[in-house]
Short mmCIF file of C-alpha atoms in Angstrom, two decimals:
data_model
loop_
_atom_site.label_atom_id
_atom_site.label_comp_id
_atom_site.label_asym_id
_atom_site.label_seq_id
_atom_site.Cartn_x
_atom_site.Cartn_y
_atom_site.Cartn_z
CA MET A 38 9.93 -10.98 -14.65
CA SER A 39 6.90 -13.26 -14.62
CA PHE A 40 5.61 -14.85 -17.84
CA ALA A 41 2.53 -12.59 -17.89
CA GLN A 42 4.65 -9.47 -17.43
CA SER A 43 7.17 -10.65 -20.03
CA ASP A 44 4.32 -11.28 -22.45
CA TYR A 45 3.06 -7.74 -21.88
CA PHE A 46 6.51 -6.16 -22.22
CA ASN A 47 6.92 -8.00 -25.54
CA GLY A 48 3.91 -6.06 -26.83
CA ASN A 49 1.67 -9.10 -27.30
CA TYR A 50 -1.30 -7.21 -25.91
CA THR A 51 -2.31 -3.85 -24.47
CA ILE A 52 -4.55 -3.04 -21.51
CA CYS A 53 -6.22 -0.03 -23.17
CA PRO A 54 -7.01 0.35 -26.88
CA ILE A 55 -3.96 1.47 -28.83
CA PRO A 56 -4.50 4.42 -31.20
CA ASP A 57 -5.35 2.99 -34.62
CA ASP A 58 -3.04 5.14 -36.74
CA LYS A 59 0.14 3.49 -38.02
CA GLU A 60 2.51 6.12 -36.61
CA SER A 61 1.25 5.56 -33.03
CA GLN A 62 1.47 1.80 -33.37
CA ASP A 63 5.00 1.98 -34.82
CA ASN A 64 6.17 4.37 -32.09
CA TYR A 65 4.69 2.19 -29.35
CA LYS A 66 6.54 -0.84 -30.74
CA LEU A 67 9.75 1.17 -31.09
CA GLY A 68 9.49 2.27 -27.46
CA LEU A 69 9.11 -1.33 -26.34
CA ASP A 70 12.05 -2.40 -28.51
CA CYS A 71 14.22 0.22 -26.78
CA ILE A 72 13.18 -1.12 -23.37
CA LYS A 73 13.93 -4.71 -24.38
CA ALA A 74 17.34 -3.69 -25.72
CA ASN A 75 17.95 -1.39 -22.73
CA ARG A 76 19.06 1.34 -25.12
CA TYR A 77 17.84 4.88 -25.84
CA ILE A 78 15.64 4.86 -22.75
CA GLY A 79 15.28 8.65 -22.82
CA GLY A 80 14.08 8.43 -26.42
CA ALA A 81 11.65 5.67 -25.50
CA ASN A 82 10.29 7.82 -22.69
CA GLN A 83 9.67 10.66 -25.14
CA LEU A 84 7.86 8.30 -27.52
CA PHE A 85 5.45 7.29 -24.74
CA LEU A 86 4.95 10.91 -23.65
CA ASP A 87 4.11 11.83 -27.26
CA LEU A 88 1.58 8.99 -27.37
CA ILE A 89 -0.02 10.36 -24.21
CA LYS A 90 -0.34 13.80 -25.84
CA LYS A 91 -2.06 12.16 -28.81
CA ASP A 92 -4.41 9.99 -26.70
CA SER A 93 -4.68 10.80 -22.99
CA THR A 94 -6.71 7.60 -22.36
CA PHE A 95 -3.99 5.21 -23.59
CA CYS A 96 -3.01 3.72 -20.21
CA ASP A 97 -0.20 1.58 -21.66
CA ALA A 98 1.71 4.70 -22.71
CA TYR A 99 1.45 6.03 -19.13
CA PHE A 100 2.69 2.71 -17.74
CA PHE A 101 5.73 2.52 -19.99
CA ALA A 102 6.50 6.20 -19.46
CA GLY A 103 6.49 5.32 -15.75
CA TYR A 104 8.68 2.30 -16.37
CA THR A 105 11.26 4.30 -18.33
CA TYR A 106 11.30 6.89 -15.56
CA ARG A 107 11.84 4.09 -13.00
CA ILE A 108 14.83 2.56 -14.75
CA SER A 109 16.22 6.09 -15.10
CA ASN A 110 16.00 6.44 -11.28
CA MET A 111 13.30 9.13 -11.50
CA ASP A 112 11.14 7.52 -8.86
CA LYS A 113 8.67 10.36 -8.22
CA ALA A 114 7.79 10.65 -11.91
CA ALA A 115 7.56 6.86 -12.18
CA LEU A 116 5.10 6.72 -9.29
CA THR A 117 2.94 9.45 -10.86
CA TYR A 118 2.71 7.78 -14.26
CA TYR A 119 2.16 4.31 -12.77
CA TYR A 120 -0.68 5.79 -10.71
CA ILE A 121 -2.36 7.33 -13.75
CA ALA A 122 -1.98 4.10 -15.76
CA ASP A 123 -3.62 2.11 -12.99
CA SER A 124 -6.43 4.66 -12.64
CA LEU A 125 -7.18 4.54 -16.39
CA SER A 126 -7.11 0.74 -16.58
CA ASN A 127 -10.33 0.12 -14.62
CA ASN A 128 -8.64 -2.60 -12.53
CA LYS A 129 -7.84 -4.75 -15.56
CA SER A 130 -4.10 -5.14 -14.93
CA ILE A 131 -2.35 -6.79 -12.00
CA ILE A 132 0.94 -5.71 -13.60
CA TYR A 133 0.02 -2.04 -13.13
CA LYS A 134 -0.96 -2.55 -9.50
CA GLN A 135 2.13 -4.62 -8.75
CA ASN A 136 4.55 -2.09 -10.21
CA LEU A 137 2.73 0.83 -8.57
CA ALA A 138 2.77 -0.92 -5.19
CA PHE A 139 6.47 -1.75 -5.56
CA MET A 140 7.32 1.87 -6.35
CA ALA A 141 5.14 3.16 -3.51
CA SER A 142 6.93 0.82 -1.07
CA LYS A 143 10.33 1.91 -2.39
CA MET A 144 9.40 5.53 -1.67
CA GLY A 145 8.02 4.74 1.79
CA ALA A 146 4.36 5.24 0.81
CA PHE A 147 3.30 2.01 2.50
CA LYS A 148 -0.39 2.92 2.87
CA LEU A 149 -0.67 3.45 -0.89
CA ALA A 150 1.20 0.19 -1.48
CA ARG A 151 -1.16 -1.62 0.90
CA LYS A 152 -4.18 -0.18 -0.92
CA LYS A 153 -2.91 -1.54 -4.22
CA TYR A 154 -2.07 -4.95 -2.75
CA ASN A 155 -5.60 -5.12 -1.33
CA GLU A 156 -6.94 -4.30 -4.80
CA MET A 157 -4.80 -7.12 -6.21
CA LYS A 158 -6.47 -9.48 -3.76
CA GLU A 159 -9.92 -8.15 -4.66
CA PHE A 160 -9.60 -8.24 -8.45
CA PHE A 161 -7.07 -11.09 -8.82
CA PRO A 162 -7.83 -13.33 -5.81
CA GLU A 163 -6.07 -16.42 -7.14
CA ASN A 164 -2.75 -14.60 -7.60
CA PRO A 165 -0.41 -14.90 -4.58
CA GLU A 166 1.31 -11.55 -5.14
CA GLY A 167 -1.36 -9.41 -3.48
CA TYR A 168 -1.26 -11.56 -0.34
CA TYR A 169 2.54 -11.49 -0.24
CA GLY A 170 2.55 -7.73 -0.77
CA ILE A 171 0.24 -7.19 2.19
CA ALA A 172 2.58 -9.31 4.33
CA SER A 173 5.62 -7.30 3.25
CA THR A 174 3.94 -3.98 4.09
CA SER A 175 2.92 -5.34 7.50
CA ILE A 176 6.56 -5.05 8.55
CA PHE A 177 6.22 -1.26 8.22
CA LEU A 178 2.54 -0.79 9.12
CA GLY A 179 2.75 -2.93 12.25
CA ASP A 180 -0.26 -5.24 11.76
CA THR A 181 1.75 -8.45 12.04
CA GLU A 182 -1.25 -10.76 12.51
CA VAL A 183 -2.69 -9.52 9.22
CA GLY A 184 0.71 -10.00 7.63
CA LEU A 185 1.14 -13.57 8.83
CA GLU A 186 -2.38 -14.55 7.74
CA ASN A 187 -1.82 -13.14 4.27
CA LEU A 188 1.63 -14.72 4.01
CA ASP A 189 0.16 -18.14 4.80
CA ASN A 190 -2.35 -17.59 1.98
CA ALA A 191 0.43 -16.47 -0.36
CA ILE A 192 2.53 -19.56 0.38
CA THR A 193 -0.47 -21.83 -0.24
CA LYS A 194 -1.17 -20.15 -3.58
CA TYR A 195 2.49 -20.24 -4.66
CA LEU A 196 2.61 -23.98 -3.95
CA GLN A 197 -0.68 -24.56 -5.78
CA ARG A 198 0.91 -22.92 -8.83
CA GLY A 199 4.08 -24.99 -8.45
CA ILE A 200 6.16 -21.92 -7.62
CA PRO A 201 9.02 -22.56 -5.15
CA ILE A 202 8.98 -20.53 -1.95
CA GLY A 203 11.77 -17.98 -2.33
CA ASP A 204 14.15 -16.80 0.36
CA GLU A 205 12.54 -13.36 0.49
CA ILE A 206 9.25 -14.98 1.56
CA TYR A 207 10.91 -16.80 4.44
CA LEU A 208 12.69 -13.58 5.42
CA VAL A 209 9.37 -11.69 5.62
CA GLN A 210 7.85 -14.59 7.56
CA GLY A 211 10.74 -14.68 10.01
CA ILE A 212 10.55 -10.92 10.62
CA LEU A 213 6.78 -10.99 11.13
CA LEU A 214 7.04 -13.93 13.54
CA THR A 215 9.72 -12.08 15.49
CA ARG A 216 7.60 -8.90 15.62
CA ASN A 217 4.71 -11.06 16.85
CA GLU A 218 6.94 -12.46 19.62
CA LYS A 219 6.78 -15.98 18.18
CA TYR A 220 10.50 -16.38 18.66
CA PHE A 221 10.74 -20.18 18.51
CA GLU A 222 8.82 -20.28 15.21
CA SER A 223 10.84 -17.42 13.75
CA ILE A 224 14.11 -19.25 14.49
CA GLU A 225 12.85 -22.28 12.54
CA THR A 226 12.01 -19.97 9.64
CA PHE A 227 15.32 -18.09 9.67
CA GLU A 228 17.22 -21.38 9.71
CA LYS A 229 15.72 -22.27 6.33
CA LEU A 230 17.81 -19.46 4.86
CA SER A 231 21.39 -19.56 3.65
CA GLY A 232 23.68 -17.67 1.33
CA LYS A 233 23.53 -13.99 0.44
CA ILE A 234 20.25 -13.18 2.20
CA THR A 235 21.78 -14.08 5.59
CA LYS A 236 24.05 -11.02 5.21
CA ASN A 237 20.94 -8.80 5.27
CA ASP A 238 20.77 -6.57 8.37
CA ASP A 239 17.02 -7.22 8.77
CA TYR A 240 17.74 -10.95 8.85
CA ARG A 241 20.56 -10.53 11.35
CA ALA A 242 18.65 -8.20 13.68
CA ASN A 243 15.47 -10.26 13.87
CA TYR A 244 17.26 -13.62 13.99
CA ALA A 245 19.55 -12.36 16.76
CA LEU A 246 16.56 -11.07 18.76
CA SER A 247 14.71 -14.38 18.46
CA LEU A 248 17.81 -16.34 19.45
CA ILE A 249 18.53 -14.24 22.53
CA LYS A 250 14.88 -14.35 23.62
CA LYS A 251 14.86 -18.13 23.33
CA GLY A 252 18.29 -18.38 24.95
CA LYS A 253 17.24 -16.32 27.95
CA ALA A 254 13.94 -18.19 28.29
CA ASN A 255 15.79 -21.53 28.35
CA ASN A 256 18.87 -20.26 30.20
CA ASP A 257 20.89 -21.45 27.19
CA GLU A 258 24.27 -19.69 27.08
CA LYS A 259 25.15 -21.19 23.68
CA LEU A 260 22.11 -19.59 22.06
CA ILE A 261 22.80 -16.28 23.80
CA SER A 262 26.39 -16.34 22.56
CA LYS A 263 25.24 -17.17 19.02
CA ALA A 264 22.73 -14.29 19.14
CA LYS A 265 25.45 -11.84 20.19
CA LYS A 266 27.75 -12.96 17.36
CA ILE A 267 25.00 -12.41 14.79
CA PHE A 268 24.09 -9.05 16.36
CA ASP A 269 27.73 -7.92 16.15
CA LYS A 270 27.66 -8.56 12.37
CA ILE A 271 24.87 -6.01 11.81
CA GLU A 272 26.49 -3.35 9.65
CA ASP A 273 24.09 -0.47 10.40
CA LYS A 274 22.66 -0.44 13.91
CA SER A 275 21.30 3.13 13.69
CA ASN A 276 17.77 2.06 12.75
CA LEU A 277 17.40 -0.79 15.25
CA SER A 278 14.45 -0.63 17.61
CA GLU A 279 14.88 -0.07 21.33
CA ILE A 280 13.44 -3.57 21.85
CA ILE A 281 16.40 -5.11 20.00
CA LEU A 282 19.06 -2.79 21.37
CA SER A 283 17.99 -3.32 25.00
CA GLU A 284 18.59 -7.08 24.69
CA PHE A 285 22.24 -6.62 23.70
CA ARG A 286 23.43 -3.94 26.12
#
């Protein structure tokens, strides 16, 4: 959790005005305390729903109702409440947009996620997360050039903030380069990765495709053999594209 999000979850500020009666303020704090302790999440959810009944404009109650639904694996309800929170906030919170976009992506609603990432870019242009989010949705929406351009901007902004480039960013970059048929560049990107992420099927499939494309282009049997070994490690081949499968038949 980023510092800004941690600060918000600690109750140091609200996005919308909190009801001014003591009972509402105490219940809001109690709900946050339950979330921080990861206890009585159902009770916390009810506290936020009660706050919504008392003041239907209190966007923070909608957000935390959504959050408690999310950690209870009630994704559809979480998406609904996140959406309402973001709508009520008048574009004041990148946290709302980020959580809404994440949940939309998780549920396969990539166009909604893209819309929210674009809004993050518009209203919070110095934050890298909107640019990275657009890149990640490009994998599913197919506009790889847009994805690569935004990922370059995200990397620049992460570095300007002194934030290390994480493995997930290189994974997205490698996949987008592969989809864009920039196989030599994608291999360089994939080879920056090590450890747990290299057991990811998306990593294996795209890395193997880039390797075999380069191997065939250079008539390099060692690269072709390496590609086949990585391909064989893919645990679930049922969702692989025909482009990938045809190279390994």
